[in-house]
Amino acid sequence: EPTDLAPRFCFNLGFHEPDGELPAHTVYIDNVELIILDDSSAVIPDTNIQEGPAININQVGYRPNDKKIAIFRDSSKDTKFDVIDVNTGKTVFTGNITGSTESKSAGEIVAYGDFSSVTEPGRYKIAAENSGESYEFVIGEDVYGDIFTDIVKMFYMMRCGSDLGEEYAGDFAHKACHTRKATIYGTNDTKDVSGGWHDAGDYGRYVVPGAKAAADLLLAYEDFSQVFTDNVGIPESGNGIPDVLDEVRYELEWMLKMQDEKTGGVYHKVTGLNFDGTVMPDESSDELFILPISNCATGDFAAVMAIAARVYDQYDAAFSKKCLAAAKRALAYMESHENNGGFKNPGDVLTGEYPDTTDTDEYFWALCELYKTTGDPAYSRKLSSMDINMIYNGLGWESVGLYGYYAYLTSESQDAGLANKISDSFNKYISYIESYAKKDGYFSMVGDVYPWGSNMKLANSGMAILMANRINGKDTDLAKKQLDYLLGANPTSYCFVTGYGTLSPENTHHRPSMVLNKTMRGMLVGGANSNLEDPYARNVLAGLPPAKCYADNSQSYSCNEITIYWNSPLVYLMAGILTGK
């Protein structure tokens, strides 16, 4: 397409479906001439990835009483370090560099400098004789104020179906997009499903990841309401309701449209047959299709609507009741359609699939949230009949069991036997992710293989530690270390939130940013991906250690895309850190 910034000439061969082994065959291509008409936008991959400073810190900064650790790439270079006041040039603290910890994922043996005793507000940097200098950082009480506002406002910037005014969106303002009715796939029927949030760098809207994002934000408000304000800078600001709840409601109203009126099942997504070109949202002209109902979407919908029923009750009782009724209808659909588990794209649909192989964890999560919201023992009895060991753990869009664990273990009333089983599974998961951090020099909870969206895993892990703190008083130090990692204390030296830190992503795979050649602030990018799942990454990052497989290039969608469900756990994580939990 004319708007494709990275066109490729290729032939797709083979089948997506498991149709058995094909006999050996040969494909002949003859008499082909390929002419490049305009190569002015050609990008020559930079295969010389420059390593960042030898000293890495949280580039956004630290509050005065935070634990502050600088990470040195090479434990053999120095024994002492200085903390330097940037404004005066004076050394305010000298400390010892200690430890020698292997970080296999980074290919380094790192050491640490603890400067927690530096509490005076100001701008600083770390320096050592052989390691050089770190990027600058700030110490101050409100050091996270601006970034927290921007990561919350990111969801407003992802709105679909309404005007984004210049007074709120600045250069990213646009007219209402995707407002026409969509066709229910495989039929001639149409339905209004306008609204909601664009999912990621594309303009699709998907119930499964949307439910995760909405749940994260609602739980963040439920657990840490004191940090959410009514002045984020969206049209609803100043209406007496925390802006995060106004924003989530915008997504929930769309999700309610995605529920089938007759059956209570929930359609999986609404997209075109293919991804949009590189255009602004209001310039997208592809026909929209509503893809079939899936149990995974229906279960996620039921769970998040049950949470919404709790959270919105004090602000809008009628909306709360509407959400609860929708959740119950969705659960009833799941129970009468037990064989409708995961989801696969039809053959002519190429947009995000968000597939799944089982709906057991979604059903479990829905039951737990409905039980927490209503206290109805019927839900607890259904939970007792399930094999807890078969629930897929996690806080991702595919494995949602941990949401269910948290809901049940924070319910007002619990069955002792069931609570013990759930608590055991919850604690095993926490021990599992902690084991990664204890073996990693950068305290990463990802492991030795960095998948697509590794930064989500880091944020999710920090979120899980904060949940454990609320359940059993778990120390939150590792949660803070995940935040430090995301904001610069990592092997790439990037602060992975756009617009913040000395080194942050500037070339995101986000269509409005690509059109305007200007990256929107407050977006968490996917981060390192050692599976090298796009052509640019394969060309540039091959051979690098897993945690360094990151490229700040808009062509690298597997490293540098953004999504609503990567920002959402970061909101929860930062909200918990801001409250001191």
XYZ file of C-alpha atoms in Angstrom:
581
model
C 0.000 0.000 0.000
C 1.190 3.584 -0.564
C 1.231 4.157 3.211
C 3.328 1.081 3.967
C 6.626 2.342 5.372
C 8.285 -1.076 5.170
C 7.053 -2.829 2.005
C 8.350 -6.295 1.205
C 8.150 -8.358 -1.955
C 7.408 -11.891 -0.815
C 5.365 -15.014 -1.421
C 3.505 -16.690 1.419
C 3.601 -20.463 1.045
C 2.005 -23.182 3.161
C -1.011 -23.573 5.404
C -2.072 -22.219 8.769
C -4.315 -25.232 9.290
C -2.851 -28.623 10.312
C -3.734 -30.345 7.030
C -1.146 -33.076 7.346
C 2.174 -33.517 5.579
C 2.367 -32.340 1.985
C 4.399 -34.386 -0.482
C 7.674 -32.871 -1.643
C 7.039 -30.279 -4.303
C 8.712 -27.416 -6.137
C 7.384 -23.924 -6.777
C 8.682 -22.199 -9.909
C 8.581 -18.422 -10.353
C 9.499 -17.131 -13.773
C 9.552 -13.950 -15.791
C 9.320 -11.508 -12.859
C 10.700 -7.973 -12.922
C 10.748 -5.891 -9.733
C 11.222 -2.143 -10.139
C 11.635 0.236 -7.209
C 9.857 3.458 -8.144
C 10.839 5.468 -5.062
C 13.465 4.488 -2.502
C 13.514 7.828 -0.670
C 11.997 6.244 2.449
C 14.280 3.220 2.456
C 15.732 2.386 5.851
C 19.125 0.750 6.043
C 19.176 -1.226 9.296
C 21.824 -0.087 11.741
C 23.509 -3.341 12.665
C 25.876 -1.575 15.039
C 23.710 -1.430 18.158
C 25.441 0.904 20.595
C 25.601 -0.166 24.217
C 24.420 2.406 26.729
C 26.301 3.676 29.781
C 28.210 1.226 31.957
C 26.177 2.478 34.920
C 22.387 2.160 34.775
C 19.780 3.764 36.989
C 16.084 4.696 37.016
C 16.243 7.708 34.697
C 12.968 9.208 35.913
C 14.340 9.201 39.427
C 13.699 8.299 43.026
C 11.743 9.629 45.960
C 13.917 10.669 48.926
C 13.245 7.556 50.994
C 13.358 5.053 48.106
C 15.978 2.350 48.003
C 18.386 3.509 45.296
C 20.667 1.033 43.522
C 22.970 1.781 40.589
C 23.842 -1.250 38.443
C 27.379 -1.492 37.013
C 27.738 -3.596 33.840
C 31.200 -4.914 34.698
C 31.885 -5.875 38.299
C 35.656 -5.851 37.706
C 36.082 -2.226 36.628
C 35.652 -0.185 39.815
C 35.419 -0.505 43.588
C 33.980 2.920 44.438
C 31.483 5.353 42.934
C 30.430 8.954 43.436
C 27.025 10.620 43.434
C 27.450 14.031 41.822
C 25.075 16.990 42.112
C 24.632 18.055 38.479
C 23.882 21.682 39.344
C 26.975 22.227 41.502
C 29.323 19.573 40.139
C 30.117 18.529 43.701
C 30.317 14.952 44.960
C 27.658 14.500 47.642
C 28.281 10.823 48.390
C 30.967 8.209 47.796
C 30.088 4.543 48.142
C 31.470 1.069 47.638
C 30.647 -1.043 44.594
C 29.712 -4.486 45.859
C 28.627 -7.870 44.588
C 29.392 -9.851 41.476
C 26.215 -11.298 39.980
C 25.883 -13.004 36.635
C 23.089 -11.808 34.400
C 22.836 -14.531 31.761
C 20.066 -12.744 29.896
C 22.324 -9.686 29.496
C 25.636 -11.502 29.042
C 27.157 -9.520 31.908
C 28.534 -9.914 35.419
C 27.205 -6.893 37.253
C 27.831 -5.130 40.545
C 25.865 -2.635 42.623
C 26.193 0.739 44.257
C 23.715 1.605 47.017
C 23.118 5.336 47.374
C 19.868 5.176 49.359
C 21.323 7.569 51.929
C 21.199 10.403 49.381
C 17.822 11.988 50.121
C 18.247 15.694 49.332
C 16.016 16.698 46.378
C 17.988 17.580 43.267
C 19.418 16.366 39.944
C 22.251 13.867 40.119
C 24.418 11.402 38.203
C 26.587 8.450 39.199
C 30.276 8.363 38.246
C 33.129 5.869 38.618
C 36.722 6.096 37.411
C 36.591 3.348 34.777
C 32.847 2.929 34.245
C 32.224 6.557 33.355
C 28.929 8.277 34.127
C 25.292 7.296 34.311
C 22.466 9.246 32.775
C 21.076 11.972 35.011
C 18.167 11.414 37.379
C 16.115 13.391 39.889
C 15.457 12.830 43.573
C 12.201 14.417 44.735
C 8.881 13.686 46.395
C 6.831 14.191 43.209
C 9.298 12.618 40.804
C 6.622 10.295 39.351
C 3.836 12.878 39.108
C 4.109 13.722 35.404
C 4.845 10.219 34.147
C 1.954 8.761 36.134
C -0.424 11.312 34.626
C 0.808 10.525 31.117
C 0.600 6.728 31.405
C -3.006 7.128 32.577
C -3.841 9.694 29.892
C -2.474 7.326 27.242
C -5.839 5.535 27.341
C -7.690 8.714 26.397
C -5.270 9.116 23.499
C -6.245 5.615 22.328
C -9.979 6.394 22.209
C -11.876 5.277 19.132
C -15.147 6.715 17.875
C -14.948 10.234 19.292
C -13.184 13.485 18.499
C -9.855 13.978 20.247
C -9.702 17.733 20.664
C -6.482 19.678 20.291
C -6.865 21.065 23.811
C -6.581 17.493 25.138
C -4.576 15.637 22.494
C -2.306 18.337 21.070
C -0.671 17.276 17.804
C -2.421 13.899 18.064
C -5.910 15.405 17.790
C -8.214 13.829 15.214
C -11.872 13.579 14.274
C -14.047 10.672 15.361
C -12.963 7.420 13.724
C -14.528 4.000 13.023
C -18.057 5.226 13.689
C -19.871 3.306 10.949
C -21.675 0.076 11.740
C -19.671 -3.122 11.483
C -20.732 -6.310 9.705
C -21.102 -9.449 11.777
C -18.657 -11.793 10.060
C -20.300 -14.411 7.855
C -23.630 -12.559 7.735
C -25.189 -9.464 6.214
C -26.167 -8.146 9.641
C -24.635 -4.954 10.964
C -24.232 -3.618 14.474
C -23.082 -0.411 16.149
C -19.895 -1.201 18.055
C -18.355 2.267 18.040
C -16.223 3.422 20.947
C -13.608 1.768 23.110
C -9.840 1.954 22.836
C -7.584 1.154 19.922
C -5.615 -1.844 21.067
C -2.057 -1.067 20.052
C -0.109 0.317 17.119
C -3.046 -0.682 14.929
C -6.704 0.346 15.138
C -8.301 -2.963 16.044
C -10.461 -3.307 19.137
C -10.264 -6.617 20.946
C -12.288 -7.725 23.968
C -9.673 -10.076 25.446
C -6.772 -7.613 25.859
C -9.219 -4.770 26.440
C -10.638 -6.642 29.420
C -7.161 -7.085 30.875
C -6.418 -3.386 30.466
C -9.731 -2.328 32.004
C -9.333 -4.801 34.877
C -5.828 -3.540 35.685
C -7.051 0.050 35.871
C -10.125 -0.804 37.940
C -8.064 -2.879 40.367
C -5.503 -0.089 40.598
C -8.284 2.290 41.601
C -9.847 -0.250 43.967
C -6.526 -0.865 45.736
C -4.855 2.562 45.543
C -7.655 5.083 44.992
C -5.810 7.894 46.769
C -3.375 8.427 43.879
C -6.017 8.955 41.185
C -7.165 12.495 40.458
C -9.876 14.269 38.490
C -7.471 16.498 36.549
C -5.593 14.242 34.114
C -6.658 16.443 31.209
C -9.504 14.631 29.457
C -12.972 15.974 28.567
C -14.456 14.504 31.764
C -11.875 16.116 34.073
C -13.485 18.110 36.855
C -16.750 16.147 36.941
C -16.168 14.839 40.453
C -15.265 11.321 39.315
C -11.632 10.157 39.152
C -10.524 10.397 35.529
C -9.323 6.800 35.465
C -12.914 5.669 36.065
C -14.256 7.981 33.364
C -11.686 6.508 31.006
C -12.357 2.864 31.834
C -16.080 3.457 31.467
C -15.437 4.555 27.884
C -14.020 1.086 27.213
C -16.727 -0.704 29.197
C -19.511 0.988 27.236
C -17.939 -0.378 24.061
C -17.585 -3.837 25.562
C -21.282 -3.823 26.450
C -22.017 -3.257 22.753
C -19.937 -6.344 21.965
C -22.263 -8.582 23.984
C -24.826 -10.407 21.860
C -28.306 -9.331 22.931
C -29.848 -12.759 22.359
C -27.328 -15.156 23.873
C -25.168 -13.128 26.263
C -22.017 -14.289 24.481
C -19.376 -11.709 23.632
C -17.859 -11.148 20.201
C -14.091 -11.557 20.134
C -13.109 -8.382 18.280
C -13.977 -5.766 15.682
C -11.350 -5.065 13.005
C -10.871 -4.930 9.272
C -9.815 -8.052 7.435
C -6.257 -6.722 7.451
C -4.295 -4.134 9.395
C -4.685 -0.494 8.426
C -1.989 1.322 6.524
C 0.063 4.053 8.142
C -2.721 6.623 8.474
C -4.353 8.612 11.252
C -7.386 6.933 12.865
C -9.958 9.136 11.133
C -8.375 8.328 7.750
C -8.938 4.598 8.147
C -11.501 3.461 5.568
C -11.445 -0.349 5.700
C -14.745 -2.161 6.210
C -15.154 -3.316 9.803
C -16.129 -6.846 10.790
C -17.311 -8.224 14.110
C -15.600 -11.565 14.615
C -17.387 -14.538 16.222
C -18.242 -14.986 19.869
C -15.581 -16.772 21.916
C -15.729 -18.139 25.435
C -12.426 -16.495 26.283
C -13.778 -13.061 25.397
C -17.026 -13.877 27.191
C -15.253 -14.992 30.381
C -12.949 -11.970 30.447
C -15.977 -9.747 29.856
C -17.864 -11.358 32.755
C -14.919 -10.858 35.095
C -14.264 -7.215 34.289
C -17.968 -6.348 34.395
C -18.157 -7.889 37.865
C -15.250 -5.696 38.968
C -16.947 -2.670 37.405
C -20.142 -3.421 39.325
C -18.165 -3.058 42.573
C -16.139 -0.017 41.639
C -18.858 2.115 40.032
C -21.548 1.431 42.623
C -20.660 4.546 44.642
C -20.709 6.755 41.534
C -23.509 5.373 39.355
C -25.686 2.648 40.852
C -27.635 2.137 37.621
C -24.457 1.543 35.614
C -23.199 -0.790 38.332
C -26.356 -2.895 38.068
C -26.081 -2.929 34.272
C -22.522 -4.252 34.498
C -23.479 -6.952 36.993
C -26.404 -8.122 34.873
C -24.145 -8.275 31.812
C -21.568 -10.289 33.760
C -24.182 -12.826 34.853
C -25.507 -13.218 31.304
C -21.990 -13.783 30.018
C -21.311 -16.442 32.642
C -24.553 -18.188 31.745
C -23.435 -18.260 28.112
C -20.154 -19.910 29.069
C -21.933 -22.544 31.115
C -24.215 -23.426 28.214
C -21.433 -23.419 25.600
C -18.711 -25.460 27.266
C -17.069 -26.523 24.009
C -16.567 -22.982 22.712
C -13.113 -22.436 24.191
C -10.457 -20.481 22.344
C -10.487 -18.431 19.167
C -8.838 -18.663 15.743
C -8.987 -16.138 12.941
C -11.001 -17.141 9.880
C -8.727 -17.684 6.892
C -9.248 -14.250 5.355
C -8.735 -12.289 8.590
C -5.155 -11.209 9.279
C -5.564 -8.834 12.223
C -4.532 -9.682 15.789
C -5.851 -13.098 16.737
C -5.450 -13.188 20.517
C -5.974 -16.944 20.394
C -6.354 -19.253 23.341
C -6.569 -22.997 23.817
C -8.774 -23.141 26.897
C -11.345 -21.007 28.670
C -10.948 -22.655 32.092
C -8.966 -19.788 33.598
C -11.375 -17.193 32.179
C -14.316 -19.074 33.700
C -12.459 -19.306 37.020
C -11.699 -15.580 36.997
C -15.319 -14.709 36.221
C -16.590 -16.882 39.091
C -14.103 -15.336 41.524
C -15.011 -11.760 40.609
C -18.735 -12.466 40.740
C -18.287 -14.069 44.141
C -16.274 -11.107 45.446
C -18.862 -8.647 44.126
C -22.032 -10.446 45.217
C -21.003 -12.777 48.041
C -23.347 -15.368 46.525
C -22.178 -18.781 47.837
C -23.345 -20.429 44.600
C -20.246 -19.047 42.891
C -17.996 -20.367 45.652
C -19.544 -23.820 45.331
C -18.807 -23.818 41.611
C -15.226 -22.812 42.350
C -14.874 -25.653 44.844
C -15.722 -28.147 42.114
C -12.828 -26.952 39.922
C -9.308 -28.389 39.928
C -7.279 -25.362 41.026
C -4.076 -27.008 39.804
C -5.409 -26.898 36.238
C -5.874 -23.116 36.218
C -3.408 -21.249 34.010
C -1.618 -18.721 36.215
C -0.737 -15.210 35.217
C -1.892 -11.648 34.662
C -1.627 -11.695 30.882
C -4.399 -11.618 28.311
C -4.117 -15.369 27.733
C -3.545 -16.719 31.248
C -5.681 -14.891 33.798
C -5.767 -17.274 36.757
C -3.907 -14.933 39.091
C -6.674 -12.341 38.767
C -9.059 -14.980 40.065
C -6.752 -15.931 42.931
C -6.496 -12.308 43.981
C -10.241 -11.730 43.773
C -11.064 -14.734 45.938
C -8.326 -14.140 48.508
C -9.488 -10.526 48.975
C -13.186 -11.416 49.226
C -14.961 -10.624 52.483
C -15.960 -14.243 53.091
C -13.989 -17.323 52.029
C -14.358 -21.066 52.230
C -11.344 -22.170 54.289
C -10.537 -25.254 52.225
C -10.849 -23.464 48.901
C -8.924 -20.445 50.181
C -6.043 -22.695 51.263
C -5.838 -24.290 47.814
C -5.953 -20.933 46.054
C -3.448 -19.412 48.471
C -1.050 -22.293 47.869
C -1.237 -21.809 44.087
C -0.878 -18.042 44.451
C 2.202 -18.348 46.657
C 3.797 -20.878 44.298
C 3.417 -18.396 41.459
C 5.009 -15.620 43.519
C 7.927 -17.893 44.424
C 8.275 -18.806 40.755
C 8.673 -15.223 39.530
C 10.860 -14.319 42.517
C 13.259 -17.096 41.560
C 13.940 -15.332 38.259
C 14.762 -12.040 39.980
C 17.123 -13.734 42.426
C 19.109 -15.218 39.540
C 19.229 -12.067 37.403
C 21.734 -9.288 37.869
C 19.139 -6.673 36.896
C 16.453 -8.266 39.133
C 14.333 -9.036 36.077
C 11.430 -11.434 36.599
C 11.321 -12.465 32.926
C 13.820 -15.332 32.801
C 16.351 -16.356 30.173
C 14.038 -15.951 27.160
C 12.546 -12.513 26.527
C 9.198 -12.877 24.710
C 7.146 -10.407 22.716
C 5.960 -7.860 25.275
C 8.620 -8.691 27.854
C 7.995 -5.322 29.491
C 4.435 -6.457 30.210
C 5.869 -9.460 32.050
C 7.989 -7.128 34.162
C 5.032 -4.860 34.952
C 2.755 -7.848 35.598
C 5.326 -9.342 37.963
C 5.597 -6.106 39.892
C 1.808 -6.012 40.039
C 1.731 -9.581 41.387
C 4.206 -8.696 44.151
C 1.997 -5.766 45.183
C -1.014 -8.093 45.238
C 0.933 -10.468 47.493
C 1.705 -7.548 49.769
C -1.996 -6.827 50.176
C -2.775 -10.482 50.867
C 0.055 -11.499 53.164
C 2.344 -8.514 53.690
C 4.932 -9.536 51.093
C 7.895 -7.166 50.871
C 7.520 -4.891 47.855
C 11.207 -4.322 47.093
C 11.129 -6.531 43.993
C 8.081 -4.664 42.693
C 10.032 -1.408 42.892
C 12.963 -3.074 41.128
C 10.686 -3.984 38.199
C 9.705 -0.318 37.949
C 13.360 0.736 38.103
C 14.116 -1.731 35.289
C 11.372 -0.337 33.061
C 12.560 3.220 33.673
C 16.204 2.641 32.796
C 17.971 0.233 35.171
C 18.220 -2.437 32.480
C 20.794 -3.827 30.006
C 19.590 -1.654 27.099
C 19.853 1.590 29.126
C 16.455 2.654 27.734
C 13.706 4.186 29.800
C 10.965 2.218 28.068
C 8.238 4.854 28.599
C 8.142 7.325 25.717
C 8.965 10.924 26.519
C 10.832 10.192 29.749
C 14.461 9.728 30.674
C 17.591 10.649 28.744
C 17.244 7.677 26.396
C 13.701 6.636 25.515
C 11.973 5.211 22.410
C 11.472 7.771 19.653
C 10.418 5.536 16.747
C 7.515 3.497 18.053
C 5.321 1.180 16.008
C 2.243 3.314 16.657
C 0.440 4.590 13.596
C -0.315 8.162 14.735
C 3.290 8.569 15.890
C 4.540 7.182 12.574
C 2.294 9.516 10.564
C 3.331 12.588 12.558
C 6.966 11.498 12.892
C 6.644 12.317 16.560
C 6.211 9.767 19.325
C 3.344 10.229 21.749
C 4.308 10.530 25.417
C 3.470 8.048 28.146
C 3.512 4.766 26.194
C 5.308 1.646 27.446
C 6.905 -0.178 24.512
C 7.153 -3.961 24.285
C 10.864 -4.132 25.019
C 13.467 -6.811 24.403
C 12.318 -9.805 22.341
C 14.881 -12.565 21.963
C 12.610 -14.474 19.560
C 13.320 -11.841 16.848
C 9.771 -11.841 15.493
C 9.977 -9.219 12.764
C 12.314 -8.781 9.765
C 14.043 -5.718 11.187
C 14.809 -7.447 14.492
C 16.114 -10.546 12.723
C 18.417 -8.411 10.596
C 19.731 -6.208 13.399
C 19.562 -8.101 16.696
C 20.668 -11.635 15.831
C 23.334 -12.889 18.216
C 22.686 -10.405 21.016
C 21.911 -11.580 24.580
C 18.142 -11.946 25.159
C 17.707 -8.861 27.348
C 19.501 -6.705 24.770
C 17.331 -7.750 21.803
C 15.645 -4.370 21.490
C 15.586 -1.880 18.619
C 14.079 1.604 18.672
C 12.679 1.424 15.155
C 9.081 1.645 13.975
C 9.604 -1.334 11.671
C 10.339 -3.525 14.687
C 6.769 -4.169 15.740
C 7.850 -7.100 17.923
C 10.066 -4.804 20.044
C 8.730 -1.294 19.706
C 4.950 -1.484 19.446
C 2.765 -0.180 22.257
C -0.491 -1.556 23.692
C -3.152 -0.604 26.195
C -2.503 -3.816 28.143
C 1.191 -3.009 28.570
C 0.411 0.433 29.983
C -2.296 -0.886 32.299
C -0.146 -3.052 34.616
C 2.370 -0.194 34.704
C -0.430 2.027 36.035
C -1.171 -0.523 38.774
C 2.529 -0.944 39.586
C 3.222 2.765 39.777
C 0.037 3.432 41.761
C 1.128 0.874 44.346
C 4.632 2.324 44.545
C 3.221 5.851 44.903
C 1.126 4.836 47.906
C 4.184 3.368 49.580
C 2.738 -0.141 49.443
